[in-house]
């Protein structure tokens, strides 16, 4: 503490906030991106996120190891993904409706099992300090980067490369763009979709683990406040591209830090408006990137919202 | 369609008979409230019962009520401040025969409690907060509250002795009178130690938003605040984040010292156990509960967490002296000469608002030295 950084607090808080808050957005949107590229929408990721947060906290508390918590969240997320994928593979099932059902189910289940874990304090995930070069404790605090954030960057690059350059990526894209073509190639669309949804669920579970094990770092029932749903919307915003997902997540994280940061430097009027910054930003970007001539670039053709 | 018609006719017959049966049953069986021998008390919480905060404080009160002989307690958690709380109240009244209900959250009052109070005039509703007014609201509704601003004043004294940057921070939910009084009291307590201290406030806009609370705490720490307290439903996130940034913390609602044993200075806690057992005992003995119940440290409505190891000796002394002063009753934190942070006069020299002053319950200003805005 000590040094007065004044107005520099605002850009610093935005950078710090982008790093601290973006990780759950990043993981959920990467998971959803993968699922949607296979032609299915999983709206249940909010529920998976909350259940992931709860199971990670519970396991980390019981075992004393936060990494086992992350693993538990991943497994829980996979199970939720498999459930969604399996129900949707039955004939005449609407993936959006199942997603909403699973969202409520996941949250309800998390609240039920999470009751006894609201009070205990579980160990946190470790963070790496990239701010050692600075004498300002504020900069050091802003540049404390959690390992999951770094894994998230690697995952978005990896996913981007995988979808573009590998056989698996091609199969997912074919299934997402044309079920008929996939069948003609001898692929089994339902299996590909099932596995993509399961992997997507695992990503969302890890996002939840970040919430409860690092930032804000405790389990309670209001922990997510709709971040899972926003992340699903982020995927459309990011045009189904994992790298854009990363930038979009950073943007949302940074914009969310704007409200508190402005109040802390004395801009105190109308903070409700600043709190709406992420949503206003989304609207603005959507308006400027939309075009009447070419609709929904990058959208998988089999998605029920684009069909 | 034809099949449906057939079955619906049969169903209609069935359900008519069923209904008639139910009606007779209920007239024979003593399910009516008036015949219930014991008192059933309902508690409704907006969040989880063990949130280290607002709801935990009330649930500890409910636990004390459970221990009273002949009293049954029914509880429901996580009830949002919308029509769901009306449904919860109705089900407590109709299925559990509750005749005294504590819907504990601020936002339950208008219109939810008011609607139910008109519909069930025999049931008693008690609401925490200063919303009830004799000329406007039904008489089977009462309001109770504690002068916890005094607790925040004592928090401020501990903070004033611990701060090195002369800047303290407050994470607040919404700018309602109770919250504003807490912020003002916290700063005035600190200024009783050193009049140059300022307090930065950040409003999160909601009672429970974990990520925003953590961001607000970080922003306060970035600006050099080295003692942080809060008024949100669950202070756990603020306490852990602030202590993680090396700041001292003052608790609120309940005792949070176990979350940051080295950094925890003290805390303003509710003592609902006493308040609730008194009210329930009054009702059980056939008396009527006052519509307007208030109390502070002296009456046992609030209490302070034991002082933490970080409070220096001089701080301990001033804390205890002031606490003794408050325990005598009639203490005023808001006293002249005092301006608000826009330069308007709040109190002239010699003028003071004692803790019991009802004018404090409609506070709409932040005093000089608080950096923040009420809108």
XYZ file of C-alpha atoms in Angstrom:
682
model
C 0.000 0.000 0.000
C 1.061 3.559 0.058
C 1.757 5.196 -3.236
C -1.076 7.250 -4.589
C -1.724 6.354 -8.190
C -4.768 8.580 -8.688
C -6.386 8.391 -12.111
C -3.954 5.708 -13.252
C -6.121 3.481 -11.129
C -8.743 3.357 -13.875
C -6.689 1.861 -16.739
C -4.918 -0.326 -14.206
C -8.215 -1.593 -12.835
C -9.446 -2.290 -16.353
C -6.339 -4.330 -17.172
C -6.407 -6.032 -13.784
C -10.143 -6.626 -14.059
C -9.758 -8.017 -17.562
C -7.257 -10.555 -16.252
C -9.162 -11.373 -13.060
C -12.745 -11.468 -14.300
C -12.346 -12.768 -17.851
C -11.317 -16.359 -17.138
C -14.790 -17.814 -16.513
C -16.097 -16.001 -19.602
C -13.186 -17.410 -21.580
C -13.649 -21.022 -20.532
C -17.414 -21.075 -20.942
C -17.236 -19.363 -24.332
C -14.509 -21.740 -25.546
C -16.633 -24.683 -24.477
C -19.715 -23.256 -26.120
C -17.730 -22.394 -29.242
C -16.674 -26.021 -29.593
C -20.210 -27.274 -29.006
C -21.742 -24.818 -31.443
C -19.195 -25.600 -34.139
C -20.594 -29.138 -34.039
C -24.029 -27.697 -34.729
C -25.587 -27.752 -31.298
C -26.354 -25.051 -28.747
C -25.901 -25.830 -25.073
C -27.615 -23.104 -23.063
C -27.117 -25.185 -19.932
C -23.552 -23.990 -19.423
C -24.659 -21.506 -16.760
C -25.804 -24.491 -14.716
C -22.584 -26.347 -15.512
C -20.568 -23.299 -14.425
C -22.370 -23.076 -11.091
C -22.157 -26.814 -10.491
C -18.476 -26.728 -11.455
C -17.883 -23.922 -8.962
C -19.610 -25.890 -6.214
C -17.932 -29.246 -6.913
C -14.494 -27.638 -7.242
C -14.910 -25.835 -3.920
C -16.249 -28.916 -2.167
C -13.515 -31.240 -3.422
C -10.765 -28.670 -2.809
C -12.027 -28.234 0.741
C -12.333 -31.961 1.410
C -8.958 -32.937 -0.094
C -6.988 -29.740 0.513
C -5.892 -29.669 -3.127
C -7.348 -27.020 -5.436
C -6.190 -28.928 -8.509
C -8.269 -31.950 -7.519
C -11.125 -29.446 -7.284
C -10.510 -28.326 -10.854
C -10.451 -31.962 -11.947
C -13.741 -32.614 -10.173
C -15.308 -29.590 -11.880
C -14.054 -30.878 -15.219
C -15.565 -34.317 -14.640
C -18.847 -32.809 -13.454
C -18.923 -30.570 -16.528
C -18.264 -33.544 -18.794
C -21.157 -35.447 -17.236
C -23.503 -32.484 -17.742
C -22.294 -32.190 -21.339
C -22.813 -35.908 -21.958
C -26.314 -35.673 -20.508
C -27.187 -32.770 -22.791
C -25.630 -34.474 -25.803
C -27.369 -37.747 -25.112
C -30.840 -36.250 -24.621
C -30.420 -34.143 -27.751
C -29.462 -37.193 -29.797
C -32.951 -38.605 -29.227
C -35.320 -37.799 -32.085
C -37.310 -34.557 -32.086
C -35.566 -33.007 -29.120
C -34.912 -29.281 -29.074
C -31.406 -28.492 -27.852
C -32.317 -25.014 -26.579
C -35.146 -26.305 -24.407
C -32.932 -29.069 -22.985
C -30.241 -26.480 -22.342
C -32.571 -24.334 -20.275
C -33.771 -27.380 -18.372
C -30.203 -28.463 -17.644
C -29.254 -24.938 -16.593
C -31.965 -24.960 -13.922
C -31.124 -28.541 -12.998
C -27.413 -27.798 -12.623
C -28.029 -24.746 -10.472
C -30.580 -26.506 -8.303
C -28.293 -29.479 -7.804
C -25.362 -27.202 -6.986
C -27.424 -25.301 -4.392
C -28.574 -28.591 -2.888
C -25.133 -30.160 -2.522
C -23.443 -26.825 -1.868
C -25.404 -25.997 1.288
C -22.719 -27.170 3.681
C -19.833 -25.596 1.772
C -20.864 -21.938 2.011
C -19.038 -21.388 5.301
C -15.796 -23.386 5.020
C -12.732 -21.813 3.443
C -11.145 -23.895 0.676
C -7.540 -23.479 -0.566
C -7.080 -21.142 -3.536
C -5.494 -21.877 -6.887
C -1.947 -20.492 -7.188
C -1.180 -17.350 -9.191
C 2.002 -16.144 -10.875
C 3.153 -12.565 -10.273
C 4.148 -10.805 -13.464
C 4.377 -7.454 -11.703
C 7.728 -8.026 -9.948
C 9.381 -5.292 -12.066
C 7.151 -2.612 -10.589
C 7.477 -0.938 -7.207
C 3.772 -0.196 -7.118
C 1.809 -2.748 -5.136
C -1.215 -1.830 -7.269
C 0.579 -2.932 -10.449
C 1.809 -6.066 -8.745
C -1.733 -6.887 -7.693
C -3.174 -6.210 -11.154
C -0.587 -8.430 -12.837
C -1.095 -11.417 -10.586
C -2.145 -13.930 -13.182
C -3.810 -17.183 -12.338
C -2.533 -20.303 -14.034
C -6.007 -21.092 -15.327
C -5.955 -17.805 -17.261
C -2.731 -18.903 -18.981
C -4.215 -22.320 -19.658
C -7.212 -20.504 -21.128
C -4.995 -18.585 -23.569
C -3.273 -21.807 -24.586
C -6.641 -23.530 -24.957
C -8.050 -20.828 -27.217
C -4.989 -21.012 -29.478
C -5.080 -24.799 -29.396
C -8.783 -24.941 -30.156
C -8.387 -22.499 -33.024
C -5.592 -24.606 -34.504
C -7.475 -27.828 -33.864
C -10.641 -26.644 -35.624
C -8.646 -25.326 -38.569
C -5.893 -27.826 -39.164
C -6.753 -31.233 -37.793
C -8.879 -34.144 -38.831
C -10.936 -33.926 -35.659
C -11.518 -30.222 -36.253
C -12.631 -30.878 -39.805
C -15.048 -33.564 -38.639
C -16.587 -31.233 -36.069
C -16.965 -28.512 -38.660
C -18.519 -30.819 -41.228
C -21.054 -32.087 -38.714
C -21.808 -28.489 -37.738
C -22.179 -27.252 -41.281
C -24.055 -30.095 -42.916
C -25.331 -33.233 -41.283
C -26.044 -34.727 -44.702
C -22.489 -34.219 -45.880
C -21.202 -35.717 -42.647
C -23.407 -38.791 -43.098
C -22.222 -39.105 -46.682
C -18.637 -39.096 -45.386
C -19.488 -41.954 -43.082
C -19.355 -39.875 -39.893
C -21.834 -40.347 -37.110
C -23.095 -36.812 -36.418
C -24.666 -37.657 -33.067
C -21.453 -39.117 -31.685
C -19.434 -36.096 -32.820
C -22.002 -33.746 -31.288
C -22.104 -35.767 -28.082
C -18.339 -35.596 -27.652
C -18.191 -31.894 -28.556
C -20.896 -31.101 -26.016
C -19.117 -33.161 -23.367
C -15.827 -31.342 -24.011
C -17.680 -28.032 -23.950
C -19.156 -28.961 -20.587
C -15.688 -29.749 -19.233
C -14.504 -26.277 -20.235
C -17.459 -24.647 -18.491
C -16.787 -26.709 -15.359
C -13.218 -25.381 -15.231
C -14.584 -21.843 -15.595
C -16.692 -22.520 -12.510
C -13.655 -23.816 -10.615
C -11.922 -20.497 -11.300
C -14.863 -18.603 -9.787
C -14.934 -20.508 -6.536
C -11.222 -21.280 -6.164
C -9.598 -18.056 -7.261
C -11.721 -15.017 -7.993
C -13.810 -14.089 -6.074
C -12.664 -17.280 -4.416
C -15.535 -18.596 -2.357
C -18.653 -20.611 -2.950
C -22.059 -19.053 -2.545
C -25.260 -19.326 -4.469
C -24.923 -15.969 -6.204
C -21.372 -16.659 -7.339
C -21.965 -16.613 -11.075
C -24.654 -13.947 -11.466
C -25.325 -14.957 -15.062
C -21.750 -15.130 -16.348
C -22.403 -18.482 -17.996
C -25.292 -17.049 -19.997
C -23.285 -14.002 -21.046
C -20.469 -16.251 -22.190
C -22.871 -18.153 -24.429
C -23.805 -14.834 -26.035
C -20.107 -14.005 -26.326
C -19.673 -16.866 -28.769
C -21.980 -15.211 -31.275
C -20.204 -11.944 -30.606
C -16.897 -13.703 -31.276
C -18.173 -15.204 -34.525
C -17.476 -18.785 -33.412
C -13.730 -18.158 -33.449
C -11.822 -19.303 -30.307
C -9.284 -16.483 -30.598
C -11.992 -13.862 -30.811
C -13.561 -15.569 -27.784
C -10.402 -14.697 -25.860
C -10.548 -11.015 -26.858
C -14.272 -10.827 -26.190
C -13.773 -12.317 -22.718
C -11.032 -9.772 -21.957
C -13.280 -6.960 -23.152
C -16.122 -8.098 -20.904
C -13.829 -8.529 -17.908
C -12.298 -5.081 -18.385
C -15.617 -3.357 -18.953
C -16.971 -4.953 -15.777
C -14.127 -3.384 -13.777
C -14.955 0.079 -15.081
C -17.790 0.820 -12.634
C -15.922 0.189 -9.364
C -12.722 1.789 -10.706
C -14.438 5.025 -11.722
C -16.125 5.272 -8.329
C -12.796 4.780 -6.604
C -11.270 7.816 -8.329
C -14.250 9.989 -7.507
C -16.493 9.645 -10.576
C -19.459 8.761 -8.451
C -22.480 9.905 -10.404
C -24.493 7.383 -12.369
C -22.594 4.218 -11.446
C -25.535 2.124 -12.570
C -24.768 3.295 -16.102
C -21.116 2.264 -15.825
C -22.208 -1.125 -14.584
C -24.124 -1.529 -17.830
C -20.897 -0.916 -19.785
C -20.354 -4.529 -20.887
C -23.858 -4.740 -22.311
C -23.715 -1.369 -24.005
C -20.395 -2.402 -25.488
C -21.898 -5.621 -26.839
C -24.722 -3.716 -28.470
C -22.346 -1.203 -30.050
C -20.028 -3.875 -31.419
C -22.977 -5.890 -32.701
C -24.388 -2.881 -34.511
C -21.082 -1.999 -36.127
C -20.130 -5.508 -37.163
C -23.524 -6.529 -38.457
C -24.235 -6.235 -42.115
C -27.387 -6.642 -44.132
C -25.508 -8.163 -47.043
C -23.759 -11.075 -45.342
C -25.511 -12.405 -42.307
C -23.816 -14.306 -39.509
C -20.380 -14.954 -40.924
C -18.823 -18.004 -39.393
C -22.067 -19.409 -38.056
C -22.291 -23.194 -38.309
C -25.121 -23.922 -40.746
C -26.694 -26.666 -38.618
C -27.301 -24.435 -35.590
C -30.976 -24.265 -34.759
C -30.792 -20.476 -34.556
C -29.384 -20.093 -38.069
C -31.477 -22.765 -39.769
C -61.056 -34.139 -28.639
C -63.789 -36.676 -28.039
C -61.568 -38.714 -25.751
C -60.677 -35.630 -23.825
C -64.328 -34.752 -23.395
C -65.113 -38.150 -21.973
C -62.286 -38.143 -19.498
C -62.846 -34.587 -18.480
C -66.422 -35.357 -17.536
C -65.280 -38.241 -15.392
C -62.518 -36.132 -13.911
C -64.917 -33.354 -13.140
C -67.126 -35.724 -11.193
C -64.136 -37.155 -9.368
C -62.696 -33.835 -8.418
C -66.021 -32.444 -7.263
C -66.417 -35.367 -4.882
C -62.801 -34.946 -3.806
C -63.230 -31.274 -3.110
C -66.357 -31.846 -1.098
C -64.499 -34.475 0.905
C -61.628 -32.107 1.577
C -64.000 -29.407 2.683
C -65.656 -31.700 5.232
C -62.286 -32.954 6.419
C -60.958 -29.509 7.078
C -64.051 -28.541 9.006
C -63.670 -31.609 11.240
C -59.902 -31.631 11.673
C -58.372 -28.863 13.760
C -56.197 -27.428 11.004
C -57.595 -24.020 11.654
C -55.065 -21.548 13.054
C -57.241 -20.627 15.996
C -57.093 -24.163 17.356
C -53.341 -24.620 17.012
C -52.066 -25.022 20.552
C -48.479 -24.049 19.893
C -46.997 -21.012 18.236
C -45.469 -21.462 14.798
C -42.986 -18.838 13.678
C -41.783 -18.455 10.100
C -38.433 -17.026 9.007
C -37.735 -16.095 5.389
C -34.237 -15.306 4.129
C -33.170 -13.754 0.847
C -29.937 -15.769 0.693
C -28.258 -18.748 2.307
C -28.495 -19.193 6.071
C -24.743 -19.503 6.523
C -23.444 -16.642 4.405
C -21.276 -15.117 7.149
C -23.589 -12.133 6.873
C -27.093 -10.716 6.985
C -28.935 -14.009 6.651
C -26.660 -15.862 9.035
C -27.304 -13.178 11.655
C -31.068 -13.703 11.309
C -30.738 -17.490 11.208
C -28.801 -17.393 14.482
C -31.778 -15.521 15.889
C -34.148 -18.152 14.536
C -32.037 -20.883 16.120
C -32.507 -19.203 19.494
C -36.278 -19.095 18.929
C -36.267 -22.845 18.204
C -35.059 -23.458 21.726
C -38.194 -21.912 23.250
C -40.612 -24.573 24.449
C -43.876 -24.874 22.545
C -42.602 -22.927 19.560
C -42.151 -24.448 16.118
C -39.897 -22.677 13.643
C -40.271 -22.973 9.883
C -37.605 -21.475 7.641
C -37.047 -20.900 3.951
C -33.843 -19.679 2.325
C -33.069 -18.091 -1.019
C -36.461 -16.485 -1.476
C -36.190 -13.656 -4.034
C -37.684 -10.237 -3.353
C -40.571 -10.771 -5.758
C -43.907 -12.561 -5.773
C -42.169 -15.758 -4.567
C -41.976 -14.322 -1.072
C -45.760 -13.897 -1.083
C -46.117 -17.557 -2.008
C -43.717 -18.539 0.756
C -45.675 -16.482 3.290
C -48.988 -17.961 2.135
C -47.664 -21.481 2.393
C -46.268 -20.819 5.877
C -49.661 -19.441 6.926
C -51.862 -22.077 5.290
C -49.801 -25.246 5.577
C -47.679 -24.640 8.667
C -50.228 -22.477 10.538
C -47.624 -19.834 11.184
C -49.039 -16.885 13.087
C -45.846 -14.836 13.310
C -43.638 -14.341 10.273
C -40.251 -12.680 9.932
C -39.620 -11.910 6.270
C -36.145 -10.588 6.968
C -35.035 -8.926 3.749
C -35.461 -5.204 3.135
C -37.172 -5.569 -0.254
C -39.865 -7.929 1.073
C -41.800 -5.075 2.621
C -43.428 -3.198 -0.205
C -45.659 -4.566 -1.714
C -45.234 -8.188 -0.568
C -45.650 -7.976 3.214
C -48.284 -5.252 2.807
C -50.345 -7.430 0.454
C -50.172 -10.455 2.736
C -50.910 -8.383 5.847
C -54.162 -7.169 4.306
C -55.102 -10.679 3.215
C -54.301 -12.311 6.580
C -55.159 -9.775 9.286
C -54.750 -12.391 12.078
C -51.140 -13.092 11.211
C -48.360 -10.933 12.604
C -45.605 -9.773 10.211
C -42.334 -8.371 11.512
C -39.943 -6.636 9.142
C -36.327 -5.642 9.742
C -35.731 -2.076 8.681
C -37.416 1.235 9.112
C -40.211 0.959 6.578
C -43.342 0.687 8.723
C -45.338 3.875 9.348
C -48.369 3.983 11.634
C -50.463 6.242 9.412
C -49.840 4.317 6.190
C -49.439 0.636 6.950
C -51.564 -2.144 8.523
C -51.340 -2.598 12.286
C -50.498 -6.316 12.064
C -47.155 -5.320 10.567
C -44.294 -4.169 12.729
C -40.793 -2.970 12.118
C -37.729 -3.644 14.218
C -34.166 -2.592 13.761
C -30.987 -1.984 15.689
C -28.800 1.058 15.819
C -25.956 -0.739 14.088
C -24.581 2.587 12.904
C -23.090 2.791 16.390
C -21.269 -0.452 15.650
C -19.876 1.049 12.477
C -18.832 4.108 14.518
C -16.829 1.799 16.779
C -15.457 0.032 13.687
C -14.353 3.485 12.550
C -12.453 4.090 15.786
C -10.546 0.831 15.386
C -9.954 1.726 11.730
C -8.755 5.222 12.615
C -6.043 3.752 14.795
C -5.007 1.090 12.284
C -4.855 3.160 9.079
C -1.482 4.449 7.906
C -2.620 5.975 4.603
C -5.402 7.946 6.355
C -7.770 6.533 3.781
C -10.376 3.916 4.582
C -12.790 2.144 2.260
C -16.421 1.024 2.290
C -18.042 -1.463 -0.112
C -21.769 -0.686 -0.076
C -24.717 -2.310 -1.820
C -27.340 0.390 -2.310
C -27.615 3.997 -1.118
C -30.566 3.436 1.263
C -30.717 5.281 4.624
C -29.383 2.382 6.743
C -26.373 1.960 4.462
C -25.667 5.699 4.330
C -25.815 5.900 8.124
C -23.277 3.080 8.353
C -20.903 4.765 5.911
C -21.175 8.110 7.693
C -20.741 6.522 11.115
C -17.690 4.563 9.965
C -15.976 7.761 8.781
C -17.033 9.828 11.806
C -15.657 7.139 14.125
C -12.346 7.262 12.277
C -12.389 11.073 12.374
C -12.819 10.929 16.127
C -9.282 9.541 16.021
C -7.839 11.714 13.252
C -9.941 14.395 11.503
C -7.900 14.164 8.281
C -9.079 10.639 7.465
C -11.243 10.203 4.366
C -13.475 7.312 3.404
C -13.936 6.090 -0.156
C -17.240 4.369 -0.824
C -18.088 2.123 -3.781
C -21.676 1.058 -4.430
C -22.132 -2.289 -6.151
C -25.845 -1.759 -6.813
C -26.947 -5.179 -5.473
C -27.041 -6.906 -2.082
C -25.123 -9.910 -3.294
C -22.799 -9.785 -6.310
C -19.602 -11.653 -5.488
C -17.501 -10.618 -8.496
C -18.469 -6.943 -8.275
C -17.758 -6.896 -4.546
C -14.298 -8.323 -5.187
C -13.672 -5.756 -7.937
C -14.828 -2.939 -5.656
C -12.505 -4.133 -2.886
C -9.582 -4.268 -5.302
C -10.360 -0.770 -6.592
C -10.373 0.536 -2.999
C -7.045 -1.133 -2.276
C -5.633 0.302 -5.529
C -6.518 3.769 -4.305
C -4.656 3.224 -1.075
C -7.489 2.384 1.344
C -5.895 0.249 4.051
C -8.906 -0.494 6.237
C -12.003 -1.800 4.493
C -15.481 -2.619 5.708
C -18.747 -3.205 3.890
C -22.515 -3.319 3.936
C -23.506 -6.151 1.624
C -25.434 -9.308 2.460
C -22.427 -11.636 2.588
C -19.188 -9.910 3.624
C -17.059 -13.048 3.086
C -15.764 -12.026 -0.354
C -14.914 -8.471 0.735
C -13.119 -9.706 3.869
C -11.057 -12.310 2.009
C -10.196 -10.035 -0.925
C -9.240 -7.088 1.279
C -7.089 -9.211 3.575
C -5.494 -10.745 0.467
C -4.479 -7.240 -0.613
C -2.928 -6.573 2.785
C -5.669 -4.260 4.068
C -7.217 -4.448 7.534
C -10.905 -5.306 7.711
C -13.844 -4.457 9.962
C -16.696 -6.943 9.963
C -20.409 -6.435 9.515
C -23.601 -8.431 10.244
C -21.788 -11.377 11.871
C -18.340 -12.278 13.189
C -15.959 -12.790 10.265
C -12.720 -12.910 12.295
C -12.027 -16.516 11.290
C -11.732 -15.420 7.637
C -8.779 -13.106 8.317
C -7.599 -13.539 11.927
C -4.573 -11.196 11.630
C -6.306 -8.462 9.690
C -9.683 -8.407 11.429
C -9.910 -5.350 13.712
C -13.452 -5.725 15.043
C -16.954 -5.959 13.649
C -20.512 -4.691 14.079
C -22.729 -7.720 14.654
C -26.454 -8.192 15.025
C -27.729 -9.910 18.127
C -31.099 -11.055 16.802
C -31.210 -13.985 19.231
C -32.211 -11.644 22.046
C -34.603 -9.572 19.933
C -36.404 -12.588 18.480
C -36.751 -14.539 21.714
C -38.194 -11.423 23.384
C -40.738 -10.926 20.598
C -41.761 -14.585 20.428
C -42.101 -14.806 24.220
C -44.334 -11.720 24.217
C -46.583 -13.295 21.608
C -46.595 -16.702 23.331
C -47.705 -15.113 26.592
C -50.631 -13.566 24.792
C -49.201 -10.059 24.610
C -48.890 -7.809 21.591
C -45.571 -6.954 20.020
C -44.918 -3.234 19.590
C -45.151 -2.058 16.014
C -41.987 -0.074 16.360
C -39.063 -1.800 18.060
C -35.586 -0.329 18.174
C -32.504 -0.897 20.236
C -28.749 -0.557 20.198
C -25.717 -1.796 22.071
C -27.361 -0.982 25.387
C -30.523 -2.977 24.674
C -28.475 -5.894 23.341
C -29.681 -5.543 19.739
C -26.137 -5.306 18.442
C -22.734 -6.367 19.715
C -19.102 -5.923 18.713
C -16.687 -8.684 17.695
C -13.741 -8.990 20.108
C -10.882 -6.659 19.108
C -8.268 -8.282 16.872
C -4.510 -8.380 17.497
C -3.833 -5.547 15.018
C -5.583 -2.860 17.086
C -2.909 -0.843 18.963
C -3.156 -0.133 22.694
C -4.325 3.465 22.219
C -7.060 2.201 19.894
C -8.199 -0.388 22.409
C -8.514 2.308 25.040
C -10.507 4.741 22.907
C -12.685 1.898 21.588
C -13.582 0.764 25.091
C -14.184 4.280 26.369
C -16.486 5.100 23.467
C -18.296 1.788 23.816
C -18.923 2.564 27.500
C -20.220 5.986 26.464
C -22.614 4.441 23.916
C -23.796 1.872 26.473
C -25.027 4.729 28.629
C -27.501 5.597 25.849
C -28.175 8.850 24.040
C -24.902 8.853 22.092
C -24.757 10.962 18.907
C -22.386 10.174 16.050
C -23.971 12.793 13.792
C -23.381 16.078 15.581
C -22.653 19.654 14.575
C -20.928 21.434 13.141
C -21.222 19.005 10.247
C -21.629 19.374 6.483
C -22.420 16.791 3.870
C -19.902 16.122 1.099
C -21.631 18.602 -1.199
C -21.247 21.451 1.303
C -24.812 21.521 2.668
C -25.175 21.966 6.410
C -26.351 18.812 8.171
C -26.023 20.008 11.725
C -25.009 23.359 13.153
C -22.718 23.689 16.169
C -24.461 22.272 19.198
C -27.067 20.391 17.161
C -26.934 16.612 17.307
C -28.885 13.551 16.239
C -28.769 10.872 18.951
C -28.825 7.220 17.903
C -32.555 6.916 18.576
C -33.505 9.909 16.406
C -36.062 8.810 13.794
C -34.705 11.474 11.419
C -31.650 9.245 10.925
C -33.880 6.597 9.342
C -34.442 8.791 6.304
C -30.804 9.769 5.814
C -30.023 10.796 2.244
C -26.551 12.316 2.441
C -22.908 11.369 2.857
C -20.963 13.513 5.298
C -17.907 15.590 4.497
C -14.890 13.347 4.129
C -16.769 10.540 2.412
C -15.848 10.288 -1.255
C -18.921 9.002 -3.013
C -22.386 9.945 -4.162
C -25.861 8.902 -3.114
C -27.112 8.555 -6.673
